[in-house]
GROMACS .gro file of C-alpha atoms in nm:
model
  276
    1UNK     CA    1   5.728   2.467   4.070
    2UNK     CA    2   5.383   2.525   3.976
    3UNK     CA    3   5.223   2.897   3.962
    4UNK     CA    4   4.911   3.000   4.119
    5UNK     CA    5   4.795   3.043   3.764
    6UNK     CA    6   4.880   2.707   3.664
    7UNK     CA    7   4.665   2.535   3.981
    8UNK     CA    8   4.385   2.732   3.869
    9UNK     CA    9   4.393   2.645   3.503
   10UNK     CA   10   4.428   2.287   3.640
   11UNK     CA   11   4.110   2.283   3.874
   12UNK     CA   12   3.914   2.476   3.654
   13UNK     CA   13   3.984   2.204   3.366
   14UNK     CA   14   3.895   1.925   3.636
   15UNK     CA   15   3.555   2.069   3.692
   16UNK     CA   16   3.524   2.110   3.292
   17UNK     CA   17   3.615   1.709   3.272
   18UNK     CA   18   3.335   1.655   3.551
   19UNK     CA   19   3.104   1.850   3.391
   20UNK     CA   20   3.076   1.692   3.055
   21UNK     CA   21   3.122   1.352   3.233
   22UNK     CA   22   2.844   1.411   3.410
   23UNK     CA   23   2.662   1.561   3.083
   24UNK     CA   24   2.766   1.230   2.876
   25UNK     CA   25   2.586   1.010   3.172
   26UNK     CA   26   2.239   1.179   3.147
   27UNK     CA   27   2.249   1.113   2.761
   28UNK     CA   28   2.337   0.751   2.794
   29UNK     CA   29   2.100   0.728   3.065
   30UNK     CA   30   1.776   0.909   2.860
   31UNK     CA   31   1.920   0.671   2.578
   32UNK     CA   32   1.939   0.345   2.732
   33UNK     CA   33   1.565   0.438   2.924
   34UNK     CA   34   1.426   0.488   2.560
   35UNK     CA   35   1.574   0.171   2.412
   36UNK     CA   36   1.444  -0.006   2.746
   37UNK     CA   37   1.088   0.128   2.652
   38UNK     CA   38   1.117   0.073   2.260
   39UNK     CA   39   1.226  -0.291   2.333
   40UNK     CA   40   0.964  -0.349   2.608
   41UNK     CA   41   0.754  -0.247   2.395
   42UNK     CA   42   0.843  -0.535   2.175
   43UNK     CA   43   0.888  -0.797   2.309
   44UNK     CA   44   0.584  -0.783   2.485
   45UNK     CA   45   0.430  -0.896   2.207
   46UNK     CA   46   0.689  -1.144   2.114
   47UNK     CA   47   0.646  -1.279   2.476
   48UNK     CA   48   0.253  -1.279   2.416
   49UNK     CA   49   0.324  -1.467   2.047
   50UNK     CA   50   0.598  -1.747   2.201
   51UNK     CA   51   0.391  -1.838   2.485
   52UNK     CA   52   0.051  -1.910   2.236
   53UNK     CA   53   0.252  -2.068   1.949
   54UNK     CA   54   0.525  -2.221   2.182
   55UNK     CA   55   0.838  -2.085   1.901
   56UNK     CA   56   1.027  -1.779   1.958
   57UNK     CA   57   0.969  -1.522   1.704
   58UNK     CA   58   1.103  -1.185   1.558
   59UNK     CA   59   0.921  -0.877   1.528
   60UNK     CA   60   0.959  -0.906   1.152
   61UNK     CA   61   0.807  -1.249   1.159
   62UNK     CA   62   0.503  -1.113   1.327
   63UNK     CA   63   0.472  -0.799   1.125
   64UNK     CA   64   0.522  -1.077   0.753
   65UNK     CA   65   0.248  -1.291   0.973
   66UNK     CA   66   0.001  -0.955   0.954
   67UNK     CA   67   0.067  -0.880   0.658
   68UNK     CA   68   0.011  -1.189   0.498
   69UNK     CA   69  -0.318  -1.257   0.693
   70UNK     CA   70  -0.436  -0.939   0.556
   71UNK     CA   71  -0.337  -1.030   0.178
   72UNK     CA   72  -0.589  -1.377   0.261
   73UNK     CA   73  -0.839  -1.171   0.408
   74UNK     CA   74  -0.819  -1.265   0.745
   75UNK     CA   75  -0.764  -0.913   0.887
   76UNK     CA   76  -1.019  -0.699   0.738
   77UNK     CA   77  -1.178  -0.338   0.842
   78UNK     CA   78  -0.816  -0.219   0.997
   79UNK     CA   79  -0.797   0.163   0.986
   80UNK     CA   80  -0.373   0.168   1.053
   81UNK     CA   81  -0.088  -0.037   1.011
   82UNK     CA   82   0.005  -0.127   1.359
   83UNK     CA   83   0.268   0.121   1.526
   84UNK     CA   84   0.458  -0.175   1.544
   85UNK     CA   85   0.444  -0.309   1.160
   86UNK     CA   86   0.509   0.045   1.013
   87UNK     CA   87   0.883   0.058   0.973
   88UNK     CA   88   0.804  -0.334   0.757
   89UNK     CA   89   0.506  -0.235   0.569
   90UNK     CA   90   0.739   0.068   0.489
   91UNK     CA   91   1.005  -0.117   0.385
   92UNK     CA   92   0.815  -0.400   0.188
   93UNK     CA   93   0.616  -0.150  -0.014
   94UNK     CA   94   0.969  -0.017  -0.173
   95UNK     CA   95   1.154  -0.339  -0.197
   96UNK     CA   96   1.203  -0.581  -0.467
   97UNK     CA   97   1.029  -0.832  -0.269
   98UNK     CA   98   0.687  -0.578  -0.326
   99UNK     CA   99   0.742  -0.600  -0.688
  100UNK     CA  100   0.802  -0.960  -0.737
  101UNK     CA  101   0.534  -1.023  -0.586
  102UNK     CA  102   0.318  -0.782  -0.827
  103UNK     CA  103   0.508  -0.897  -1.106
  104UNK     CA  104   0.387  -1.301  -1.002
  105UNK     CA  105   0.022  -1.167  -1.033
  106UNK     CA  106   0.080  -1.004  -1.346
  107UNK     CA  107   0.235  -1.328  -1.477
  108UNK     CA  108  -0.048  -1.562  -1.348
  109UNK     CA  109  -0.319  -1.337  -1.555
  110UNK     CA  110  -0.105  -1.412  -1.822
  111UNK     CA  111  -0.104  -1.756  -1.787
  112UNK     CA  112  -0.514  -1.746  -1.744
  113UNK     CA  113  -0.529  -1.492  -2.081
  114UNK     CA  114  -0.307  -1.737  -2.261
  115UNK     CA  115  -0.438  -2.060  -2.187
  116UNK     CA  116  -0.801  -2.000  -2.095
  117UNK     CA  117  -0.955  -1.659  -2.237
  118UNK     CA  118  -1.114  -1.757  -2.586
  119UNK     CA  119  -1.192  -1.392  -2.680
  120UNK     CA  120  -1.396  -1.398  -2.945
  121UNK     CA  121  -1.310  -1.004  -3.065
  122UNK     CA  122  -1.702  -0.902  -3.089
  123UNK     CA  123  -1.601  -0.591  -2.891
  124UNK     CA  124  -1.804  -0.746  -2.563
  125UNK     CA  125  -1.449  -0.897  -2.426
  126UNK     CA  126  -1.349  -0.697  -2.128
  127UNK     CA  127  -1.107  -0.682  -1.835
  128UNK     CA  128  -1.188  -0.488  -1.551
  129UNK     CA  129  -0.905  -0.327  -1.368
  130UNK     CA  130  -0.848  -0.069  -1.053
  131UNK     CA  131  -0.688   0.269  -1.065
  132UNK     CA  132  -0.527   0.325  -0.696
  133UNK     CA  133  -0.226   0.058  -0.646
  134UNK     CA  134  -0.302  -0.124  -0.947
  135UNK     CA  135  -0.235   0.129  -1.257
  136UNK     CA  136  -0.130   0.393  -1.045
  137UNK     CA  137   0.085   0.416  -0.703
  138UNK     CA  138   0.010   0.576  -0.396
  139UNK     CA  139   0.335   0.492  -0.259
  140UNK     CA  140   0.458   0.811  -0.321
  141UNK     CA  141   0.169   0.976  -0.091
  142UNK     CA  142   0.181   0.779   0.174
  143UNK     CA  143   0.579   0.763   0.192
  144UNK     CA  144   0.504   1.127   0.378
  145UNK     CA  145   0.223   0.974   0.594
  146UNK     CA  146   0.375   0.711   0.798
  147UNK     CA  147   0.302   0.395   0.517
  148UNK     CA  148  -0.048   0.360   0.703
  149UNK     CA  149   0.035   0.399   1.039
  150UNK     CA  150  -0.154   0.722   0.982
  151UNK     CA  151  -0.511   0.715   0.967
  152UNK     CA  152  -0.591   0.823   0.634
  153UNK     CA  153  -0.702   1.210   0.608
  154UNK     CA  154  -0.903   1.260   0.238
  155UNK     CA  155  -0.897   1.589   0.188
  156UNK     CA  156  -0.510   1.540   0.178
  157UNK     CA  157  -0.527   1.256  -0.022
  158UNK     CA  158  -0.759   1.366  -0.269
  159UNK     CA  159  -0.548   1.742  -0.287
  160UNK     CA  160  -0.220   1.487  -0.331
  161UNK     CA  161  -0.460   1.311  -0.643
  162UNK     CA  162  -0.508   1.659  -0.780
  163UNK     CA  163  -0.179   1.708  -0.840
  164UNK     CA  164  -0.187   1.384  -1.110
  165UNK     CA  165   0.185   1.349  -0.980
  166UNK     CA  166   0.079   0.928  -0.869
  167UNK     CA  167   0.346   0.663  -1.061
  168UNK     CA  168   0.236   0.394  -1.292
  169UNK     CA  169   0.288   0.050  -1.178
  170UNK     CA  170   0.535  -0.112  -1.469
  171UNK     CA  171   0.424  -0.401  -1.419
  172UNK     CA  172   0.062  -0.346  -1.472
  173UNK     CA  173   0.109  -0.117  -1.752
  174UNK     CA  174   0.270  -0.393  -1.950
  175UNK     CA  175  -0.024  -0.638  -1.911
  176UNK     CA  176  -0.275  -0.359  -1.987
  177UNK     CA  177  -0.088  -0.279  -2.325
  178UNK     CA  178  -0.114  -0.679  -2.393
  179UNK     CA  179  -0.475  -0.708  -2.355
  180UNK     CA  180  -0.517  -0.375  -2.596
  181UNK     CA  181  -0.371  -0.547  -2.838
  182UNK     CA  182  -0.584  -0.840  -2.777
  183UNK     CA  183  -0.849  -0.632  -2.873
  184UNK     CA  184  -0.995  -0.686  -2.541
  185UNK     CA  185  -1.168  -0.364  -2.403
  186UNK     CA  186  -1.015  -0.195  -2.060
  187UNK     CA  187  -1.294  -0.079  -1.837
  188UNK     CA  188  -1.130   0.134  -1.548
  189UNK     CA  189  -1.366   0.149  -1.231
  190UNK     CA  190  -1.191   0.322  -0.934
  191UNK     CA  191  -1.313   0.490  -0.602
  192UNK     CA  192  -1.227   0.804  -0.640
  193UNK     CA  193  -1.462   1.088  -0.655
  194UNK     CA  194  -1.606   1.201  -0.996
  195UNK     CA  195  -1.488   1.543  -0.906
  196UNK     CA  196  -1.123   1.379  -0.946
  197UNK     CA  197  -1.199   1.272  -1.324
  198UNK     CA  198  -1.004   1.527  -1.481
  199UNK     CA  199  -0.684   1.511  -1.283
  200UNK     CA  200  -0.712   1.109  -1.255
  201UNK     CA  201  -0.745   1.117  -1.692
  202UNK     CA  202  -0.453   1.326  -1.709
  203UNK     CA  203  -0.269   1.136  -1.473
  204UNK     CA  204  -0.318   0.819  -1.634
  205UNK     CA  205  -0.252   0.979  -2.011
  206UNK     CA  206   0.092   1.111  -1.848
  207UNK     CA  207   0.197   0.807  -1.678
  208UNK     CA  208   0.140   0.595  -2.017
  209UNK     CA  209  -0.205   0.437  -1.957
  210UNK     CA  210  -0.452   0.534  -2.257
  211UNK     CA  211  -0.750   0.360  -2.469
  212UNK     CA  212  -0.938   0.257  -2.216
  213UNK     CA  213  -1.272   0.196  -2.336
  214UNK     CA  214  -1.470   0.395  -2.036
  215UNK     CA  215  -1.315   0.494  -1.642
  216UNK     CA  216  -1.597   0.486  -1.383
  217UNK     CA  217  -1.559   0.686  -1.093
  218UNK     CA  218  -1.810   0.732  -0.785
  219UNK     CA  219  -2.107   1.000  -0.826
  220UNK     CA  220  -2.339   1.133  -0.573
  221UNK     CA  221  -2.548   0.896  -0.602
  222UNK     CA  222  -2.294   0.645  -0.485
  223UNK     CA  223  -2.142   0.820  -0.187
  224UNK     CA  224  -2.326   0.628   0.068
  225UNK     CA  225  -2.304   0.290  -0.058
  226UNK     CA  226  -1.974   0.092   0.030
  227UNK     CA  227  -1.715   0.012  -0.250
  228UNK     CA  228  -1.750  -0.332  -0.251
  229UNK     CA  229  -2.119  -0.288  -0.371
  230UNK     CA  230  -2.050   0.037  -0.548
  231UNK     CA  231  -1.839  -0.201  -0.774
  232UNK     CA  232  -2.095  -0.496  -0.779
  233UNK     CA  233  -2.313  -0.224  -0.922
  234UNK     CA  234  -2.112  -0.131  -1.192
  235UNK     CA  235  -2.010  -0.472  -1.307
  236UNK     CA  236  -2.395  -0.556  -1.327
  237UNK     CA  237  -2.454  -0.272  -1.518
  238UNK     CA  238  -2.167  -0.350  -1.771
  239UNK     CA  239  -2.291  -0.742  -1.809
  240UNK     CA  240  -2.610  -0.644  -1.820
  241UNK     CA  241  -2.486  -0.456  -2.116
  242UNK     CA  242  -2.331  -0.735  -2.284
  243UNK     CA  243  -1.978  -0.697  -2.199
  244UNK     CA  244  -1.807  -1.039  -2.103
  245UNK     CA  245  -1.594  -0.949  -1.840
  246UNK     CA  246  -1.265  -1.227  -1.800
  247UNK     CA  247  -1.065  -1.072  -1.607
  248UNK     CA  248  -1.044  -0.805  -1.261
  249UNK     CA  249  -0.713  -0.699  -1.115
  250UNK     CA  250  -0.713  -0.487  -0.830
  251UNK     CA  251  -0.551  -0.452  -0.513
  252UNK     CA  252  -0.861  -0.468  -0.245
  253UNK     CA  253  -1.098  -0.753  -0.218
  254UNK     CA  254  -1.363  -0.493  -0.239
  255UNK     CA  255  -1.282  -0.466  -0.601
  256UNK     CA  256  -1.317  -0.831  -0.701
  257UNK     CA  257  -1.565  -1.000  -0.480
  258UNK     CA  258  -1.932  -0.998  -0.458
  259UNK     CA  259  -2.171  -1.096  -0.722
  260UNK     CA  260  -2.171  -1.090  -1.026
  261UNK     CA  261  -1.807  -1.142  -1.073
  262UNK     CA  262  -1.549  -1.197  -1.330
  263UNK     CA  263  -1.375  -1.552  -1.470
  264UNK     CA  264  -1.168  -1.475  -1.307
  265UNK     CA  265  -0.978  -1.190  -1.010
  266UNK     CA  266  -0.646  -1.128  -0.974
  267UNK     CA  267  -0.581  -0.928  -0.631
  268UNK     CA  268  -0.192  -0.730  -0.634
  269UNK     CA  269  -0.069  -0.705  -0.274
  270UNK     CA  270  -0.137  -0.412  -0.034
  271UNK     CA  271  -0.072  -0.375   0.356
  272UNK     CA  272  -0.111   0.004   0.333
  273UNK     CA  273  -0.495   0.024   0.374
  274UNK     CA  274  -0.863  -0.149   0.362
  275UNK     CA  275  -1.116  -0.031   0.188
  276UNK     CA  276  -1.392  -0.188   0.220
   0.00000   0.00000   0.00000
């Protein structure tokens, strides 16, 4: 025969069971409304992308299609990664897939060094390369700011620069070794801000890149020009100096195009930004 105490240790585990029922609803309901939103959110644009190409498509094919339009320089002047493409761009700029790809450009210069530079070791053969993403990597950096789906802030970039704490790219460093011992000269000409000099030296000395025969950074007088022509600027003045320039590897097409130009450019991947 039950007790009185019993019944009441009975009802008052009932309303217990109720109560986190009830409790376990409203979280699969707030979960299932967010995953509702996250994939309307989605396929919306697949929806918009299968009705105008008539295919259905992924959200990783559309994010690869981005990317890969910005690499040709179709989508230019983009200030974020779209919300959508961040988790990719993320992902592609730490996987092997990023560094075969970097590794393929390094391999075609070689093929151009090796079969069509005919240096002719006067000390006017020269190869022009980048600093940001193409000696050194600002992967780390923007790891913490949401792989470009941040707009970038300078004054946090430029304070992360300070710190000379940026990663060499392997891959480049190998091929900038090679042409040393070419005897070919290594002009660095980079973006950055002449008041970064002595953290950018030190940060290339520590992460294994030295020789070079000069690094050209912006000055004051070249704040209010764009890159592209801030760097058209400075490969006039080297030419104009006598320097035969063979070669440009960089990671923006601000760095290699415009006149005067190089034999030849050599442009490493990068989704993260556009500088123009």
């Amino acid at each position: 025969m039950r007790t009185l105490s019993h019944i009441n240790t009975m009802q008052s585990n009932e309303k217990l069971y109720h109560q986190m029922a009830r409790n376990l609803l409203v979280i699969l309901a707030i979960f299932y409304i967010q995953l509702g939103l996250s994939c309307a959110s989605e396929c919306s644009i697949l929806d918009q992308k299968a009705i105008k190409y008539g295919c259905e498509i992924t959200l990783k094919n559309y994010c690869e299609s981005w990317r890969m339009n910005v690499e040709l320089h179709n989508i230019r002047d983009f200030d974020v990664v779209p919300e959508e493409c961040v988790e990719y761009v993320g992902k592609y700029m730490t996987s092997t897939q990023y560094k075969v790809d970097s590794e393929r450009t390094i391999d075609e210069c070689r093929v151009y060094v090796s079969n069509s530079c005919a240096f002719k070791k006067d000390g006017a053969d020269a190869w022009i390369f980048d600093v940001d993403d193409t000696l050194l990597s600002t992967v780390p950096y923007y790891m913490n700011y949401g792989f470009g789906g941040v707009k970038l802030n300078l004054t946090s970039m430029e304070e992360w620069m300070k710190k000379g704490k940026a990663t060499a790219l392997e891959h480049s460093l190998m091929f900038y070794n090679e042409l040393k011992g070419l005897g070919v000269k290594i002009i660095l000409v980079s973006s950055r801000r002449e008041s970064l000099r002595s953290a950018t030296v030190d940060n290339l000395i520590n992460a294994g890149f030295y020789g070079w025969k000069t690094l050209i950074l912006r000055g004051a007088e070249d704040e209010k020009k764009e890159i592209g022509k801030f760097k058209a600027d400075v490969r006039e003045q080297l030419m104009s100096r006598g320097y035969r320039i063979w070669g440009i590897l960089g990671n923006q097409w601000s760095s290699i195009q415009g006149p005067p130009t190089a034999q030849r450019t050599f442009k490493l991947p990068n989704p993260l930004y556009y500088v123009a």
